[in-house]
Amino acid sequence: MMTPAGGAICRSSCGDGFCSRPNMCTCSDGQVAPACGTRSSQQCGIRCVNGGSCVGGRCRCPEGYTGASCGQPVCEKSCQNGGRCVGPSRCACVYGFTGPWCERDYRTGPCFTQVSDQVCQGQVSGIASTKALCCGTVGRAWGHPCETCPAQPQPCRRGFVPNIRTGGCQDVDECQAVPGLCQGGKCINTVGSYECRCPAGHQQNEATLKCEDVDECTAVSRVCDGGRCLNSPGSYSCVCLAGFLPSADRKHCVDQRVGSCYRRLVNGRCAQELSGRVSRARCCCDSGRCWARGGLPEMCPVRGSEQFSRLCEEATSSDAIPRANSSLSGGQGGASGTRESELTTDGRGPTEQVYATLTRRVDMCEQLVNPCPNGRCIPVPSSYRCECNVGFTRDPRGDCTDADECASQPCENAECVNTPGSYYCQCHPGFQRIPYRQTCVGKTLTCVW
């Protein structure tokens, strides 16, 4: 820094010249400029600026500048978010960013909890937050137009945001920062996250962030087998069909129907029938492999499976499991004289109106296991009927049984052999069957001369 006799101050070196007025030099060649070089500076071919000096034909730059003429400022760290270096370690930031390196984003905008097919959804109401606060808490996208949050926010991981004064990462109290978070339940802040404790039968909705009722009737598979599920706020109950009784907590329908129990399966059919008539639960949870009622066989669930555990747990928790010769046997009245059709849907007495309402809404073909072997199940009000396959006919009980086509003696010159759903003609000696037809004709002799 030079101070001439006149009192003017020049920040840059005037070299061979002199400081003639503030920050302006009168050089040895008579020109007035912010800086002058030495006589040897002419060897550089260019003027060294920002205090640079010509040494050995090149500009030697002071700290904070670089380039052929020392005209390019140097920043220790790269300027972020579109900022540019304008002086030694000094960044000029675009709108919305601040800080030495333009690292702090002070823009505010909407926060979204979901991104589906590149569309931001689930805007958090009542808040216009910074990107750091949104992406560091419940957000998956931020802004307008929205920007997808990084998988791991920087410079702090999720659940933390930078402290403006210290620059360190500090925990975010999501319960205070996000309006409506865990509404309907209790929000508890934890280090790096939060916990939403919803009432029984409720869970936090990922989109709305509120505690909402769980519809167990659709969320839980086969929740009310043998009945109809009724959802209620925070819970549900089962309205059971005739032949089923509600469990003590009314969360399941316990099968009280009785039928025949079989010990083995042979070629996919029930075999070795045990004596007496018992419920499906007692059969399958004891030693049975197959249970049948009214000609409708039902395979027992595999031991150790979820269905097996549920069936046997329900049977254990039930107060009454029908044994042999139960009042339900065959649908006839026992000691109490109660017919199966009079069993209530709630176990408290005959309610034919409730049963009628239930069966109108329940597809019996979906409720029963394989109700129409060798046929197609057709639901009808309060029941079902079987539409038999070709080659089968309905018996008096409504089941599809094999039709004995041989009874009408369809085969000429052959013995008729009945098969399940069909028949074939076994031709007598000297006759042969015409392909694709159940007809036997005499063999044609071929003479060889």
GROMACS .gro file of N, CA, C and O in nm, residues 18-131:
model
  456
   18PHE      N    1   0.382   0.609  -0.956
   18PHE     CA    2   0.356   0.662  -0.822
   18PHE      C    3   0.205   0.679  -0.806
   18PHE      O    4   0.131   0.688  -0.903
   19CYS      N    5   0.161   0.680  -0.678
   19CYS     CA    6   0.019   0.691  -0.644
   19CYS      C    7  -0.020   0.838  -0.660
   19CYS      O    8   0.021   0.923  -0.581
   20SER      N    9  -0.099   0.864  -0.764
   20SER     CA   10  -0.134   1.002  -0.793
   20SER      C   11  -0.268   1.043  -0.735
   20SER      O   12  -0.291   1.161  -0.709
   21ARG      N   13  -0.359   0.947  -0.720
   21ARG     CA   14  -0.487   0.972  -0.655
   21ARG      C   15  -0.539   0.839  -0.599
   21ARG      O   16  -0.481   0.734  -0.628
   22PRO      N   17  -0.643   0.838  -0.516
   22PRO     CA   18  -0.685   0.712  -0.449
   22PRO      C   19  -0.699   0.597  -0.547
   22PRO      O   20  -0.776   0.605  -0.643
   23ASN      N   21  -0.618   0.489  -0.518
   23ASN     CA   22  -0.622   0.363  -0.594
   23ASN      C   23  -0.593   0.382  -0.743
   23ASN      O   24  -0.634   0.300  -0.824
   24MET      N   25  -0.523   0.483  -0.778
   24MET     CA   26  -0.483   0.504  -0.916
   24MET      C   27  -0.336   0.546  -0.919
   24MET      O   28  -0.291   0.629  -0.840
   25CYS      N   29  -0.265   0.483  -1.011
   25CYS     CA   30  -0.121   0.508  -1.023
   25CYS      C   31  -0.091   0.579  -1.155
   25CYS      O   32  -0.153   0.552  -1.258
   26THR      N   33   0.009   0.667  -1.149
   26THR     CA   34   0.064   0.725  -1.272
   26THR      C   35   0.191   0.648  -1.301
   26THR      O   36   0.289   0.654  -1.226
   27CYS      N   37   0.187   0.571  -1.408
   27CYS     CA   38   0.298   0.480  -1.439
   27CYS      C   39   0.410   0.555  -1.512
   27CYS      O   40   0.394   0.669  -1.557
   28SER      N   41   0.523   0.484  -1.525
   28SER     CA   42   0.642   0.546  -1.584
   28SER      C   43   0.620   0.582  -1.729
   28SER      O   44   0.688   0.671  -1.782
   29ASP      N   45   0.525   0.519  -1.795
   29ASP     CA   46   0.500   0.552  -1.935
   29ASP      C   47   0.398   0.663  -1.949
   29ASP      O   48   0.351   0.695  -2.058
   30GLY      N   49   0.354   0.720  -1.833
   30GLY     CA   50   0.261   0.831  -1.835
   30GLY      C   51   0.116   0.790  -1.826
   30GLY      O   52   0.028   0.875  -1.808
   31GLN      N   53   0.085   0.659  -1.835
   31GLN     CA   54  -0.053   0.615  -1.827
   31GLN      C   55  -0.098   0.610  -1.682
   31GLN      O   56  -0.018   0.585  -1.591
   32VAL      N   57  -0.228   0.630  -1.660
   32VAL     CA   58  -0.288   0.620  -1.527
   32VAL      C   59  -0.366   0.489  -1.520
   32VAL      O   60  -0.452   0.461  -1.604
   33ALA      N   61  -0.334   0.406  -1.419
   33ALA     CA   62  -0.397   0.273  -1.406
   33ALA      C   63  -0.402   0.235  -1.258
   33ALA      O   64  -0.334   0.296  -1.174
   34PRO      N   65  -0.486   0.130  -1.222
   34PRO     CA   66  -0.493   0.085  -1.082
   34PRO      C   67  -0.362   0.032  -1.032
   34PRO      O   68  -0.337   0.031  -0.911
   35ALA      N   69  -0.273  -0.019  -1.120
   35ALA     CA   70  -0.144  -0.072  -1.077
   35ALA      C   71  -0.045  -0.057  -1.191
   35ALA      O   72  -0.082  -0.049  -1.309
   36CYS      N   73   0.082  -0.052  -1.154
   36CYS     CA   74   0.189  -0.044  -1.253
   36CYS      C   75   0.289  -0.155  -1.225
   36CYS      O   76   0.310  -0.195  -1.109
   37GLY      N   77   0.348  -0.206  -1.328
   37GLY     CA   78   0.450  -0.307  -1.308
   37GLY      C   79   0.588  -0.244  -1.304
   37GLY      O   80   0.604  -0.123  -1.319
   38THR      N   81   0.685  -0.332  -1.280
   38THR     CA   82   0.823  -0.285  -1.285
   38THR      C   83   0.868  -0.282  -1.430
   38THR      O   84   0.796  -0.325  -1.520
   39ARG      N   85   0.988  -0.230  -1.449
   39ARG     CA   86   1.036  -0.226  -1.586
   39ARG      C   87   1.044  -0.366  -1.647
   39ARG      O   88   1.031  -0.384  -1.766
   40SER      N   89   1.065  -0.465  -1.558
   40SER     CA   90   1.076  -0.603  -1.610
   40SER      C   91   0.941  -0.665  -1.640
   40SER      O   92   0.932  -0.772  -1.697
   41SER      N   93   0.829  -0.593  -1.600
   41SER     CA   94   0.697  -0.653  -1.621
   41SER      C   95   0.663  -0.662  -1.769
   41SER      O   96   0.577  -0.736  -1.809
   42GLN      N   97   0.734  -0.578  -1.850
   42GLN     CA   98   0.705  -0.584  -1.992
   42GLN      C   99   0.742  -0.721  -2.049
   42GLN      O  100   0.696  -0.758  -2.156
   43GLN      N  101   0.824  -0.794  -1.976
   43GLN     CA  102   0.860  -0.928  -2.022
   43GLN      C  103   0.742  -1.025  -2.014
   43GLN      O  104   0.740  -1.128  -2.079
   44CYS      N  105   0.639  -0.999  -1.930
   44CYS     CA  106   0.525  -1.089  -1.915
   44CYS      C  107   0.430  -1.078  -2.034
   44CYS      O  108   0.356  -1.171  -2.063
   45GLY      N  109   0.427  -0.966  -2.100
   45GLY     CA  110   0.339  -0.951  -2.214
   45GLY      C  111   0.198  -0.913  -2.176
   45GLY      O  112   0.119  -0.874  -2.262
   46ILE      N  113   0.158  -0.931  -2.048
   46ILE     CA  114   0.026  -0.893  -1.999
   46ILE      C  115   0.045  -0.821  -1.868
   46ILE      O  116   0.150  -0.831  -1.803
   47ARG      N  117  -0.058  -0.747  -1.826
   47ARG     CA  118  -0.051  -0.676  -1.699
   47ARG      C  119  -0.094  -0.767  -1.587
   47ARG      O  120  -0.198  -0.833  -1.594
   48CYS      N  121  -0.014  -0.776  -1.482
   48CYS     CA  122  -0.050  -0.856  -1.363
   48CYS      C  123  -0.139  -0.770  -1.274
   48CYS      O  124  -0.102  -0.657  -1.237
   49VAL      N  125  -0.258  -0.820  -1.240
   49VAL     CA  126  -0.355  -0.745  -1.159
   49VAL      C  127  -0.366  -0.805  -1.021
   49VAL      O  128  -0.306  -0.909  -0.991
   50ASN      N  129  -0.449  -0.741  -0.940
   50ASN     CA  130  -0.476  -0.787  -0.803
   50ASN      C  131  -0.349  -0.805  -0.721
   50ASN      O  132  -0.337  -0.898  -0.641
   51GLY      N  133  -0.251  -0.716  -0.747
   51GLY     CA  134  -0.128  -0.721  -0.669
   51GLY      C  135  -0.027  -0.820  -0.719
   51GLY      O  136   0.075  -0.845  -0.653
   52GLY      N  137  -0.048  -0.878  -0.836
   52GLY     CA  138   0.047  -0.973  -0.890
   52GLY      C  139   0.169  -0.901  -0.947
   52GLY      O  140   0.162  -0.785  -0.985
   53SER      N  141   0.282  -0.972  -0.950
   53SER     CA  142   0.406  -0.914  -1.001
   53SER      C  143   0.465  -1.008  -1.105
   53SER      O  144   0.447  -1.129  -1.098
   54CYS      N  145   0.536  -0.948  -1.200
   54CYS     CA  146   0.594  -1.027  -1.309
   54CYS      C  147   0.729  -1.079  -1.265
   54CYS      O  148   0.820  -1.002  -1.232
   55VAL      N  149   0.744  -1.205  -1.264
   55VAL     CA  150   0.869  -1.270  -1.227
   55VAL      C  151   0.901  -1.375  -1.332
   55VAL      O  152   0.821  -1.468  -1.353
   56GLY      N  153   1.015  -1.356  -1.396
   56GLY     CA  154   1.058  -1.454  -1.497
   56GLY      C  155   0.962  -1.465  -1.613
   56GLY      O  156   0.943  -1.575  -1.667
   57GLY      N  157   0.900  -1.357  -1.650
   57GLY     CA  158   0.810  -1.360  -1.765
   57GLY      C  159   0.670  -1.408  -1.733
   57GLY      O  160   0.587  -1.421  -1.824
   58ARG      N  161   0.640  -1.436  -1.605
   58ARG     CA  162   0.506  -1.482  -1.566
   58ARG      C  163   0.460  -1.402  -1.445
   58ARG      O  164   0.541  -1.352  -1.367
   59CYS      N  165   0.329  -1.394  -1.431
   59CYS     CA  166   0.273  -1.323  -1.316
   59CYS      C  167   0.276  -1.411  -1.192
   59CYS      O  168   0.230  -1.526  -1.196
   60ARG      N  169   0.333  -1.356  -1.085
   60ARG     CA  170   0.329  -1.425  -0.957
   60ARG      C  171   0.212  -1.365  -0.878
   60ARG      O  172   0.213  -1.246  -0.847
   61CYS      N  173   0.111  -1.454  -0.848
   61CYS     CA  174  -0.013  -1.405  -0.789
   61CYS      C  175  -0.007  -1.409  -0.637
   61CYS      O  176   0.051  -1.502  -0.577
   62PRO      N  177  -0.068  -1.310  -0.571
   62PRO     CA  178  -0.077  -1.316  -0.424
   62PRO      C  179  -0.178  -1.422  -0.382
   62PRO      O  180  -0.254  -1.476  -0.463
   63GLU      N  181  -0.182  -1.454  -0.254
   63GLU     CA  182  -0.274  -1.554  -0.203
   63GLU      C  183  -0.419  -1.510  -0.227
   63GLU      O  184  -0.455  -1.394  -0.205
   64GLY      N  185  -0.499  -1.603  -0.277
   64GLY     CA  186  -0.640  -1.573  -0.304
   64GLY      C  187  -0.669  -1.549  -0.449
   64GLY      O  188  -0.786  -1.531  -0.487
   65TYR      N  189  -0.563  -1.546  -0.536
   65TYR     CA  190  -0.586  -1.525  -0.679
   65TYR      C  191  -0.501  -1.622  -0.759
   65TYR      O  192  -0.397  -1.670  -0.714
   66THR      N  193  -0.545  -1.647  -0.879
   66THR     CA  194  -0.471  -1.735  -0.969
   66THR      C  195  -0.500  -1.691  -1.112
   66THR      O  196  -0.571  -1.592  -1.135
   67GLY      N  197  -0.440  -1.760  -1.210
   67GLY     CA  198  -0.461  -1.727  -1.349
   67GLY      C  199  -0.339  -1.660  -1.409
   67GLY      O  200  -0.246  -1.619  -1.340
   68ALA      N  201  -0.340  -1.646  -1.541
   68ALA     CA  202  -0.225  -1.589  -1.611
   68ALA      C  203  -0.198  -1.446  -1.569
   68ALA      O  204  -0.083  -1.403  -1.558
   69SER      N  205  -0.303  -1.368  -1.541
   69SER     CA  206  -0.285  -1.229  -1.499
   69SER      C  207  -0.327  -1.206  -1.355
   69SER      O  208  -0.345  -1.092  -1.313
   70CYS      N  209  -0.347  -1.316  -1.279
   70CYS     CA  210  -0.392  -1.311  -1.138
   70CYS      C  211  -0.532  -1.251  -1.128
   70CYS      O  212  -0.569  -1.190  -1.026
   71GLY      N  213  -0.612  -1.269  -1.231
   71GLY     CA  214  -0.746  -1.212  -1.229
   71GLY      C  215  -0.855  -1.308  -1.181
   71GLY      O  216  -0.971  -1.269  -1.174
   72GLN      N  217  -0.821  -1.433  -1.149
   72GLN     CA  218  -0.922  -1.532  -1.108
   72GLN      C  219  -0.915  -1.554  -0.958
   72GLN      O  220  -0.814  -1.602  -0.908
   73PRO      N  221  -1.022  -1.520  -0.883
   73PRO     CA  222  -1.020  -1.543  -0.739
   73PRO      C  223  -1.026  -1.692  -0.705
   73PRO      O  224  -1.077  -1.772  -0.782
   74VAL      N  225  -0.973  -1.726  -0.588
   74VAL     CA  226  -0.970  -1.865  -0.543
   74VAL      C  227  -1.052  -1.880  -0.416
   74VAL      O  228  -1.035  -1.801  -0.321
   75CYS      N  229  -1.145  -1.979  -0.414
   75CYS     CA  230  -1.222  -2.011  -0.294
   75CYS      C  231  -1.175  -2.145  -0.241
   75CYS      O  232  -1.161  -2.242  -0.318
   76GLU      N  233  -1.150  -2.151  -0.109
   76GLU     CA  234  -1.099  -2.275  -0.048
   76GLU      C  235  -1.194  -2.390  -0.071
   76GLU      O  236  -1.152  -2.504  -0.093
   77LYS      N  237  -1.325  -2.363  -0.064
   77LYS     CA  238  -1.426  -2.464  -0.090
   77LYS      C  239  -1.508  -2.422  -0.211
   77LYS      O  240  -1.523  -2.302  -0.237
   78SER      N  241  -1.562  -2.521  -0.282
   78SER     CA  242  -1.644  -2.489  -0.398
   78SER      C  243  -1.774  -2.423  -0.354
   78SER      O  244  -1.835  -2.462  -0.253
   79CYS      N  245  -1.816  -2.324  -0.428
   79CYS     CA  246  -1.944  -2.259  -0.400
   79CYS      C  247  -2.057  -2.355  -0.440
   79CYS      O  248  -2.054  -2.413  -0.548
   80GLN      N  249  -2.155  -2.370  -0.352
   80GLN     CA  250  -2.262  -2.467  -0.372
   80GLN      C  251  -2.389  -2.398  -0.425
   80GLN      O  252  -2.401  -2.277  -0.420
   81ASN      N  253  -2.483  -2.484  -0.475
   81ASN     CA  254  -2.618  -2.439  -0.512
   81ASN      C  255  -2.616  -2.322  -0.610
   81ASN      O  256  -2.695  -2.227  -0.597
   82GLY      N  257  -2.527  -2.327  -0.707
   82GLY     CA  258  -2.525  -2.226  -0.813
   82GLY      C  259  -2.448  -2.100  -0.779
   82GLY      O  260  -2.445  -2.005  -0.859
   83GLY      N  261  -2.384  -2.093  -0.661
   83GLY     CA  262  -2.304  -1.976  -0.626
   83GLY      C  263  -2.175  -1.972  -0.705
   83GLY      O  264  -2.131  -2.072  -0.762
   84ARG      N  265  -2.111  -1.853  -0.710
   84ARG     CA  266  -1.985  -1.841  -0.783
   84ARG      C  267  -1.884  -1.765  -0.697
   84ARG      O  268  -1.919  -1.680  -0.616
   85CYS      N  269  -1.757  -1.797  -0.718
   85CYS     CA  270  -1.648  -1.739  -0.641
   85CYS      C  271  -1.618  -1.599  -0.698
   85CYS      O  272  -1.587  -1.584  -0.817
   86VAL      N  273  -1.626  -1.496  -0.613
   86VAL     CA  274  -1.604  -1.358  -0.658
   86VAL      C  275  -1.487  -1.292  -0.587
   86VAL      O  276  -1.453  -1.177  -0.616
   87GLY      N  277  -1.428  -1.359  -0.493
   87GLY     CA  278  -1.314  -1.304  -0.421
   87GLY      C  279  -1.248  -1.414  -0.342
   87GLY      O  280  -1.296  -1.528  -0.339
   88PRO      N  281  -1.134  -1.386  -0.281
   88PRO     CA  282  -1.067  -1.490  -0.202
   88PRO      C  283  -1.161  -1.547  -0.095
   88PRO      O  284  -1.203  -1.476  -0.003
   89SER      N  285  -1.197  -1.676  -0.116
   89SER     CA  286  -1.285  -1.746  -0.023
   89SER      C  287  -1.415  -1.668   0.001
   89SER      O  288  -1.465  -1.658   0.113
   90ARG      N  289  -1.471  -1.614  -0.108
   90ARG     CA  290  -1.596  -1.539  -0.097
   90ARG      C  291  -1.685  -1.577  -0.214
   90ARG      O  292  -1.645  -1.565  -0.330
   91CYS      N  293  -1.808  -1.628  -0.178
   91CYS     CA  294  -1.902  -1.674  -0.281
   91CYS      C  295  -2.018  -1.577  -0.293
   91CYS      O  296  -2.068  -1.524  -0.193
   92ALA      N  297  -2.062  -1.553  -0.416
   92ALA     CA  298  -2.185  -1.478  -0.441
   92ALA      C  299  -2.295  -1.580  -0.465
   92ALA      O  300  -2.286  -1.663  -0.557
   93CYS      N  301  -2.401  -1.580  -0.383
   93CYS     CA  302  -2.506  -1.683  -0.384
   93CYS      C  303  -2.626  -1.638  -0.467
   93CYS      O  304  -2.656  -1.518  -0.474
   94VAL      N  305  -2.694  -1.734  -0.525
   94VAL     CA  306  -2.820  -1.706  -0.594
   94VAL      C  307  -2.930  -1.693  -0.490
   94VAL      O  308  -2.913  -1.731  -0.373
   95TYR      N  309  -3.048  -1.644  -0.533
   95TYR     CA  310  -3.158  -1.620  -0.439
   95TYR      C  311  -3.201  -1.751  -0.372
   95TYR      O  312  -3.215  -1.855  -0.436
   96GLY      N  313  -3.220  -1.745  -0.242
   96GLY     CA  314  -3.267  -1.859  -0.165
   96GLY      C  315  -3.158  -1.932  -0.090
   96GLY      O  316  -3.187  -2.023  -0.013
   97PHE      N  317  -3.031  -1.891  -0.112
   97PHE     CA  318  -2.920  -1.959  -0.046
   97PHE      C  319  -2.829  -1.856   0.020
   97PHE      O  320  -2.816  -1.742  -0.027
   98THR      N  321  -2.767  -1.896   0.127
   98THR     CA  322  -2.675  -1.807   0.199
   98THR      C  323  -2.567  -1.892   0.263
   98THR      O  324  -2.565  -2.014   0.251
   99GLY      N  325  -2.474  -1.821   0.336
   99GLY     CA  326  -2.363  -1.891   0.398
   99GLY      C  327  -2.235  -1.867   0.322
   99GLY      O  328  -2.237  -1.824   0.205
  100PRO      N  329  -2.119  -1.890   0.385
  100PRO     CA  330  -1.990  -1.866   0.318
  100PRO      C  331  -1.976  -1.937   0.185
  100PRO      O  332  -1.914  -1.885   0.094
  101TRP      N  333  -2.036  -2.055   0.176
  101TRP     CA  334  -2.024  -2.133   0.053
  101TRP      C  335  -2.161  -2.154  -0.012
  101TRP      O  336  -2.177  -2.244  -0.092
  102CYS      N  337  -2.259  -2.071   0.024
  102CYS     CA  338  -2.396  -2.082  -0.028
  102CYS      C  339  -2.457  -2.217   0.008
  102CYS      O  340  -2.535  -2.274  -0.069
  103GLU      N  341  -2.417  -2.270   0.124
  103GLU     CA  342  -2.459  -2.404   0.163
  103GLU      C  343  -2.595  -2.407   0.234
  103GLU      O  344  -2.658  -2.512   0.243
  104ARG      N  345  -2.641  -2.293   0.284
  104ARG     CA  346  -2.766  -2.292   0.360
  104ARG      C  347  -2.881  -2.251   0.268
  104ARG      O  348  -2.878  -2.146   0.204
  105ASP      N  349  -2.983  -2.340   0.263
  105ASP     CA  350  -3.101  -2.320   0.179
  105ASP      C  351  -3.212  -2.265   0.268
  105ASP      O  352  -3.266  -2.337   0.352
  106TYR      N  353  -3.244  -2.137   0.251
  106TYR     CA  354  -3.348  -2.081   0.335
  106TYR      C  355  -3.482  -2.069   0.261
  106TYR      O  356  -3.576  -2.006   0.308
  107ARG      N  357  -3.494  -2.133   0.142
  107ARG     CA  358  -3.621  -2.135   0.072
  107ARG      C  359  -3.724  -2.214   0.151
  107ARG      O  360  -3.690  -2.308   0.222
  108THR      N  361  -3.849  -2.180   0.140
  108THR     CA  362  -3.958  -2.255   0.204
  108THR      C  363  -4.057  -2.299   0.097
  108THR      O  364  -4.074  -2.232  -0.006
  109GLY      N  365  -4.120  -2.413   0.122
  109GLY     CA  366  -4.215  -2.467   0.026
  109GLY      C  367  -4.294  -2.582   0.086
  109GLY      O  368  -4.275  -2.618   0.202
  110PRO      N  369  -4.385  -2.644   0.007
  110PRO     CA  370  -4.467  -2.755   0.057
  110PRO      C  371  -4.383  -2.881   0.078
  110PRO      O  372  -4.283  -2.904   0.010
  111CYS      N  373  -4.427  -2.962   0.172
  111CYS     CA  374  -4.360  -3.089   0.204
  111CYS      C  375  -4.454  -3.203   0.171
  111CYS      O  376  -4.574  -3.200   0.206
  112PHE      N  377  -4.404  -3.306   0.102
  112PHE     CA  378  -4.485  -3.419   0.058
  112PHE      C  379  -4.434  -3.548   0.123
  112PHE      O  380  -4.313  -3.568   0.135
  113THR      N  381  -4.528  -3.635   0.159
  113THR     CA  382  -4.491  -3.760   0.227
  113THR      C  383  -4.477  -3.878   0.133
  113THR      O  384  -4.426  -3.983   0.173
  114GLN      N  385  -4.519  -3.865   0.007
  114GLN     CA  386  -4.513  -3.977  -0.086
  114GLN      C  387  -4.478  -3.928  -0.226
  114GLN      O  388  -4.510  -3.815  -0.264
  115VAL      N  389  -4.414  -4.017  -0.303
  115VAL     CA  390  -4.387  -3.994  -0.444
  115VAL      C  391  -4.429  -4.119  -0.519
  115VAL      O  392  -4.377  -4.228  -0.494
  116SER      N  393  -4.527  -4.105  -0.609
  116SER     CA  394  -4.577  -4.220  -0.686
  116SER      C  395  -4.575  -4.184  -0.834
  116SER      O  396  -4.636  -4.085  -0.876
  117ASP      N  397  -4.506  -4.267  -0.913
  117ASP     CA  398  -4.493  -4.242  -1.057
  117ASP      C  399  -4.445  -4.099  -1.083
  117ASP      O  400  -4.498  -4.027  -1.169
  118GLN      N  401  -4.344  -4.058  -1.005
  118GLN     CA  402  -4.281  -3.927  -1.018
  118GLN      C  403  -4.378  -3.812  -0.991
  118GLN      O  404  -4.355  -3.698  -1.034
  119VAL      N  405  -4.486  -3.842  -0.920
  119VAL     CA  406  -4.583  -3.739  -0.879
  119VAL      C  407  -4.580  -3.728  -0.728
  119VAL      O  408  -4.592  -3.828  -0.656
  120CYS      N  409  -4.564  -3.606  -0.678
  120CYS     CA  410  -4.560  -3.583  -0.534
  120CYS      C  411  -4.702  -3.586  -0.477
  120CYS      O  412  -4.793  -3.524  -0.532
  121GLN      N  413  -4.720  -3.660  -0.367
  121GLN     CA  414  -4.852  -3.675  -0.307
  121GLN      C  415  -4.841  -3.663  -0.156
  121GLN      O  416  -4.734  -3.675  -0.098
  122GLY      N  417  -4.957  -3.644  -0.094
  122GLY     CA  418  -4.964  -3.638   0.052
  122GLY      C  419  -4.899  -3.514   0.109
  122GLY      O  420  -4.812  -3.523   0.196
  123GLN      N  421  -4.942  -3.395   0.062
  123GLN     CA  422  -4.884  -3.272   0.113
  123GLN      C  423  -4.920  -3.254   0.259
  123GLN      O  424  -5.035  -3.268   0.299
  124VAL      N  425  -4.819  -3.222   0.340
  124VAL     CA  426  -4.841  -3.198   0.483
  124VAL      C  427  -4.908  -3.062   0.497
  124VAL      O  428  -4.854  -2.960   0.452
  125SER      N  429  -5.027  -3.062   0.558
  125SER     CA  430  -5.101  -2.937   0.569
  125SER      C  431  -5.050  -2.854   0.686
  125SER      O  432  -4.996  -2.906   0.784
  126GLY      N  433  -5.065  -2.723   0.672
  126GLY     CA  434  -5.032  -2.632   0.781
  126GLY      C  435  -4.885  -2.606   0.799
  126GLY      O  436  -4.843  -2.560   0.905
  127ILE      N  437  -4.802  -2.635   0.697
  127ILE     CA  438  -4.659  -2.613   0.713
  127ILE      C  439  -4.596  -2.578   0.579
  127ILE      O  440  -4.629  -2.635   0.476
  128ALA      N  441  -4.511  -2.475   0.580
  128ALA     CA  442  -4.424  -2.442   0.467
  128ALA      C  443  -4.282  -2.448   0.523
  128ALA      O  444  -4.240  -2.359   0.596
  129SER      N  445  -4.211  -2.553   0.493
  129SER     CA  446  -4.083  -2.579   0.558
  129SER      C  447  -3.967  -2.565   0.461
  129SER      O  448  -3.984  -2.560   0.339
  130THR      N  449  -3.850  -2.560   0.518
  130THR     CA  450  -3.730  -2.565   0.436
  130THR      C  451  -3.710  -2.708   0.388
  130THR      O  452  -3.768  -2.803   0.442
  131LYS      N  453  -3.629  -2.722   0.285
  131LYS     CA  454  -3.603  -2.855   0.231
  131LYS      C  455  -3.533  -2.942   0.336
  131LYS      O  456  -3.563  -3.062   0.348
   0.00000   0.00000   0.00000
